[in-house]
XYZ file of C-alpha atoms in Angstrom:
332
model
C 16.920 -144.352 -108.377
C 15.845 -141.804 -111.535
C 12.792 -143.903 -112.342
C 11.987 -143.641 -108.625
C 12.687 -139.830 -108.621
C 10.421 -139.299 -111.350
C 7.510 -141.209 -109.841
C 7.548 -139.337 -106.906
C 8.054 -136.028 -108.786
C 4.881 -136.580 -110.555
C 3.018 -137.799 -107.665
C 3.930 -134.395 -105.745
C 2.968 -132.480 -108.912
C -0.488 -134.545 -108.966
C -0.863 -133.669 -105.041
C -0.251 -129.851 -105.791
C -3.202 -130.014 -108.562
C -5.506 -131.734 -105.837
C -4.486 -128.981 -103.456
C -5.027 -126.717 -106.220
C -8.511 -128.044 -106.853
C -9.745 -127.294 -103.287
C -7.977 -124.023 -103.155
C -9.364 -122.842 -106.260
C -12.789 -124.422 -106.353
C -14.184 -121.418 -104.598
C -13.177 -119.234 -107.490
C -15.715 -121.017 -109.692
C -18.629 -121.447 -107.301
C -18.462 -119.182 -104.789
C -20.812 -116.325 -106.109
C -23.342 -118.858 -107.486
C -23.248 -120.590 -103.894
C -23.618 -117.270 -102.066
C -26.600 -116.036 -104.473
C -28.260 -119.806 -103.505
C -28.002 -120.163 -107.751
C -26.790 -123.652 -106.682
C -26.377 -125.750 -103.806
C -22.819 -125.905 -102.402
C -22.696 -129.922 -103.471
C -24.398 -129.364 -106.865
C -22.048 -126.476 -107.672
C -19.068 -128.447 -106.526
C -19.815 -131.641 -108.651
C -20.688 -129.234 -111.977
C -17.392 -127.451 -111.161
C -15.621 -130.727 -110.872
C -17.165 -131.960 -114.452
C -16.412 -128.484 -115.992
C -12.638 -128.499 -114.765
C -12.106 -132.118 -116.640
C -13.820 -130.886 -119.622
C -11.587 -127.348 -119.404
C -8.140 -129.554 -119.121
C -8.714 -130.952 -122.761
C -8.989 -127.470 -124.473
C -5.771 -126.563 -125.033
C -2.103 -126.828 -124.072
C -0.572 -123.071 -124.694
C -0.542 -122.478 -120.993
C 1.103 -125.840 -120.379
C 3.925 -125.135 -122.968
C 4.588 -121.616 -121.456
C 4.980 -123.491 -117.850
C 7.159 -126.225 -119.447
C 9.701 -124.077 -121.551
C 9.093 -120.285 -120.812
C 9.829 -119.832 -117.200
C 13.046 -121.607 -116.492
C 15.712 -123.454 -118.389
C 14.908 -127.365 -118.162
C 17.144 -128.463 -115.391
C 19.034 -131.671 -116.333
C 19.634 -135.043 -114.203
C 19.025 -135.724 -110.588
C 19.511 -132.350 -109.672
C 16.913 -130.865 -112.122
C 14.391 -133.394 -110.693
C 15.484 -132.374 -107.448
C 14.388 -128.503 -108.663
C 11.169 -129.644 -109.804
C 10.423 -131.391 -106.131
C 11.286 -128.556 -104.530
C 9.435 -126.157 -106.331
C 6.019 -128.145 -105.911
C 6.969 -128.278 -102.250
C 7.005 -124.699 -102.125
C 3.721 -124.307 -104.031
C 2.049 -127.163 -101.771
C 2.993 -125.465 -98.673
C 1.710 -122.079 -99.568
C -1.325 -123.406 -100.730
C -1.922 -125.277 -97.722
C -1.120 -122.142 -95.488
C -3.306 -119.542 -97.371
C -6.319 -122.162 -97.448
C -6.075 -122.389 -93.488
C -6.498 -118.660 -92.961
C -8.702 -118.391 -95.660
C -6.966 -116.356 -98.331
C -8.016 -116.837 -101.802
C -4.318 -116.271 -103.006
C -3.403 -117.973 -106.456
C -2.110 -121.661 -106.639
C -0.658 -120.397 -110.087
C 1.520 -117.775 -108.830
C 2.781 -120.261 -105.780
C 3.884 -122.683 -108.413
C 5.697 -120.038 -110.246
C 7.405 -118.750 -107.170
C 8.396 -122.159 -106.643
C 9.727 -123.009 -109.818
C 11.975 -119.576 -109.760
C 12.970 -120.043 -106.087
C 14.054 -123.469 -106.581
C 15.900 -123.053 -110.098
C 17.838 -119.992 -108.269
C 18.770 -122.190 -105.560
C 19.771 -125.257 -108.119
C 21.932 -122.735 -110.231
C 19.594 -123.149 -113.187
C 18.770 -120.228 -115.222
C 15.775 -118.118 -114.749
C 14.261 -117.071 -118.300
C 13.458 -113.221 -116.706
C 11.687 -112.068 -119.979
C 9.347 -115.041 -119.738
C 8.618 -114.496 -116.002
C 7.955 -110.798 -116.580
C 5.720 -111.252 -119.963
C 3.863 -114.189 -119.041
C 3.811 -113.941 -115.222
C 4.702 -110.705 -113.458
C 2.691 -108.293 -116.124
C -0.297 -110.420 -116.335
C -0.324 -110.543 -112.424
C -0.625 -106.945 -112.369
C -2.521 -106.494 -115.437
C -5.243 -109.153 -114.850
C -7.036 -107.767 -111.627
C -7.260 -104.326 -113.133
C -9.266 -105.631 -116.101
C -11.274 -108.129 -113.763
C -12.108 -104.923 -112.013
C -13.144 -102.487 -114.939
C -14.464 -104.924 -116.953
C -16.727 -106.204 -113.884
C -17.652 -102.715 -113.346
C -18.722 -102.273 -117.073
C -20.606 -105.595 -117.272
C -22.507 -104.838 -114.367
C -23.254 -101.316 -115.158
C -24.831 -102.495 -118.944
C -26.929 -105.040 -116.993
C -28.293 -102.457 -114.656
C -28.774 -100.376 -117.793
C -30.734 -102.975 -119.786
C -32.538 -104.538 -117.125
C -33.567 -101.019 -115.312
C -37.429 -101.446 -116.515
C -37.628 -105.173 -115.489
C -39.451 -106.522 -112.385
C -36.480 -106.885 -109.985
C -37.801 -110.284 -108.565
C -38.252 -111.672 -112.098
C -34.845 -110.379 -113.134
C -32.936 -111.957 -109.729
C -34.735 -115.144 -110.589
C -33.643 -115.337 -114.155
C -30.048 -114.549 -113.316
C -30.023 -117.193 -110.799
C -30.762 -119.564 -113.523
C -28.332 -117.988 -115.828
C -25.545 -118.035 -113.288
C -25.539 -122.022 -113.707
C -24.151 -121.137 -117.274
C -21.701 -118.353 -115.849
C -20.410 -120.586 -113.111
C -20.058 -123.371 -115.567
C -17.910 -121.264 -117.721
C -15.944 -120.084 -114.651
C -15.300 -123.925 -113.983
C -14.208 -124.579 -117.684
C -11.634 -121.615 -117.581
C -10.195 -122.795 -114.462
C -9.936 -126.351 -115.821
C -8.210 -124.753 -118.928
C -5.985 -122.590 -117.034
C -5.045 -124.536 -113.945
C -4.782 -128.521 -115.374
C -2.256 -127.085 -117.812
C 0.111 -125.733 -115.279
C 0.351 -128.980 -113.657
C 0.521 -130.696 -117.050
C 3.653 -128.159 -117.864
C 5.505 -129.511 -114.728
C 5.071 -133.181 -115.355
C 6.101 -132.770 -119.047
C 9.384 -131.018 -117.808
C 10.126 -133.854 -115.568
C 9.355 -136.478 -118.414
C 11.704 -134.599 -120.741
C 14.509 -134.277 -117.684
C 14.055 -138.323 -117.533
C 14.407 -138.777 -120.892
C 10.903 -139.953 -121.643
C 10.051 -136.765 -123.834
C 11.351 -133.968 -125.607
C 10.227 -130.554 -126.254
C 7.737 -130.291 -129.461
C 6.078 -133.530 -128.846
C 2.278 -133.487 -127.808
C 1.282 -133.668 -124.407
C 0.898 -137.593 -123.307
C -3.147 -138.070 -123.244
C -2.376 -139.892 -119.896
C -0.966 -136.758 -118.355
C -3.988 -134.939 -119.628
C -6.321 -137.343 -117.933
C -4.434 -137.700 -114.584
C -4.126 -133.941 -114.166
C -7.734 -133.454 -115.111
C -8.850 -136.011 -112.590
C -6.866 -134.415 -109.647
C -7.914 -131.240 -110.266
C -11.363 -132.388 -110.628
C -11.015 -134.435 -107.374
C -9.675 -131.702 -105.355
C -12.423 -129.498 -106.625
C -14.998 -131.747 -105.476
C -13.427 -131.798 -101.901
C -14.235 -128.073 -101.824
C -12.647 -125.146 -100.240
C -15.302 -123.861 -98.029
C -12.872 -121.485 -96.161
C -11.798 -119.466 -98.953
C -15.731 -119.896 -100.250
C -16.745 -117.932 -97.333
C -14.155 -115.284 -98.166
C -15.146 -114.456 -101.625
C -18.803 -115.113 -101.411
C -19.524 -113.217 -98.208
C -16.801 -110.921 -96.913
C -15.919 -108.742 -100.086
C -19.639 -107.862 -100.618
C -22.983 -109.282 -100.362
C -23.560 -110.499 -103.966
C -27.191 -110.905 -105.514
C -27.684 -112.751 -108.838
C -27.045 -110.222 -111.392
C -23.802 -109.381 -109.678
C -22.724 -113.141 -109.599
C -23.633 -113.441 -113.275
C -21.607 -110.293 -114.314
C -18.669 -111.335 -111.801
C -18.725 -114.836 -113.444
C -19.065 -113.839 -116.748
C -16.229 -111.519 -116.511
C -13.786 -114.003 -115.092
C -14.742 -116.660 -117.589
C -14.173 -114.228 -120.785
C -10.820 -112.908 -119.588
C -9.674 -116.746 -119.021
C -10.319 -117.873 -122.227
C -8.921 -114.990 -123.860
C -5.623 -115.193 -122.153
C -5.438 -119.100 -122.561
C -6.063 -119.195 -126.485
C -4.724 -115.696 -127.677
C -1.915 -114.995 -125.287
C -0.948 -118.540 -123.628
C -0.348 -116.562 -120.431
C -0.806 -118.727 -117.336
C -3.020 -116.340 -115.127
C -4.816 -116.365 -111.871
C -8.224 -117.513 -111.632
C -7.975 -116.181 -108.053
C -6.916 -112.582 -109.177
C -9.600 -112.712 -111.913
C -12.889 -113.491 -110.085
C -12.013 -111.736 -106.891
C -11.078 -108.277 -109.016
C -14.103 -108.977 -111.062
C -16.308 -109.030 -107.842
C -14.806 -105.809 -106.590
C -15.667 -104.336 -109.809
C -19.050 -105.622 -109.723
C -19.641 -104.549 -106.089
C -18.503 -101.080 -106.539
C -21.807 -100.286 -109.012
C -23.766 -100.414 -105.957
C -21.799 -98.115 -104.460
C -17.849 -97.934 -103.433
C -18.145 -98.285 -99.888
C -20.423 -101.565 -100.301
C -17.063 -103.162 -101.222
C -15.420 -104.168 -97.568
C -12.234 -102.856 -98.920
C -10.154 -103.731 -95.792
C -10.849 -107.477 -96.555
C -9.809 -106.840 -100.186
C -6.750 -105.170 -99.019
C -5.533 -108.271 -97.305
C -6.442 -110.137 -100.416
C -4.468 -108.025 -102.667
C -1.555 -108.010 -100.059
C -1.510 -111.813 -100.221
C -1.221 -111.869 -103.850
C 1.941 -109.468 -103.619
C 3.873 -112.005 -101.153
C 2.579 -115.541 -102.748
C 5.401 -115.479 -105.291
C 8.320 -114.501 -102.929
C 6.929 -116.699 -100.063
C 6.778 -119.840 -102.252
C 10.129 -119.150 -103.693
C 11.630 -118.972 -100.313
C 9.770 -122.189 -99.302
C 11.305 -123.942 -102.405
C 14.788 -122.766 -101.928
C 14.854 -123.840 -98.467
C 13.399 -127.283 -99.665
C 15.904 -127.404 -102.586
C 18.802 -126.821 -99.982
C 17.390 -129.551 -97.846
C 17.055 -132.125 -100.561
C 20.718 -131.260 -101.657
C 22.134 -132.015 -98.483
C 20.150 -135.054 -97.838
C 19.640 -136.914 -101.142
C 21.756 -135.220 -103.988
């Protein structure tokens, strides 16, 4: 029964990674597709490959997720907590995908972990939640907005005497590199989050102990599922990011992607903080768009997106708590 519970929990974790892939694929490629720098299929294929590569670049984010947010629960109750946390995250991913809202899969997972832990009587490490989740949740969009604005301003100044048509062609080519950087950063951040959950499941079942290196097979299956989900595409969210916030041109797309990728690499390698790729690229797009003129950004759409960010963690936590209650009544 314990082995079966472990297998089911890992399978659900991999399905979460798959939904993360198709939910968040828009983060990496929406700007390059909307500016016609890449065709949708070429962009998705590139993003899938770079997501796969990014998953092997580090393990700091995985360690934060597996050890820094909740105390490791024990036994069958612990496995039930992890299962419920994943259910909460998956449900919220599917709901926001259906409505085309670029919410954060990462914060859906964190909300699920907190909600399930509270329902299951496991201690939540609130210092870790605040330092590694809450503060970056508020800070990263602000940084994305400001840096996006500054990067676009610098590009406009540097190329102020260039031929506009030649400059746009050049930036369309450059976007293939910046979009690849975004996808690499997404793999670095988001594949590790699921790795952290799988490691926690292995610790609960006694197959691993904290401090051991992440098993290679865990990295491989998490990376593959994220890449498969990415290639499946997230067309609803892509339309929101690529068109509804602002009509992007190639220089703007390059600026937004460069900003997003830089922030993701910095937070993963230096702070080991699991930030939301959705928050970063969306705020970068807003900052880049504001250089054109402030009212060029469709702030009504932006407001709905930001509201979705704020309700993601509590909504996923509630679903996870309800899922644990059901599991506790029927299985545990």
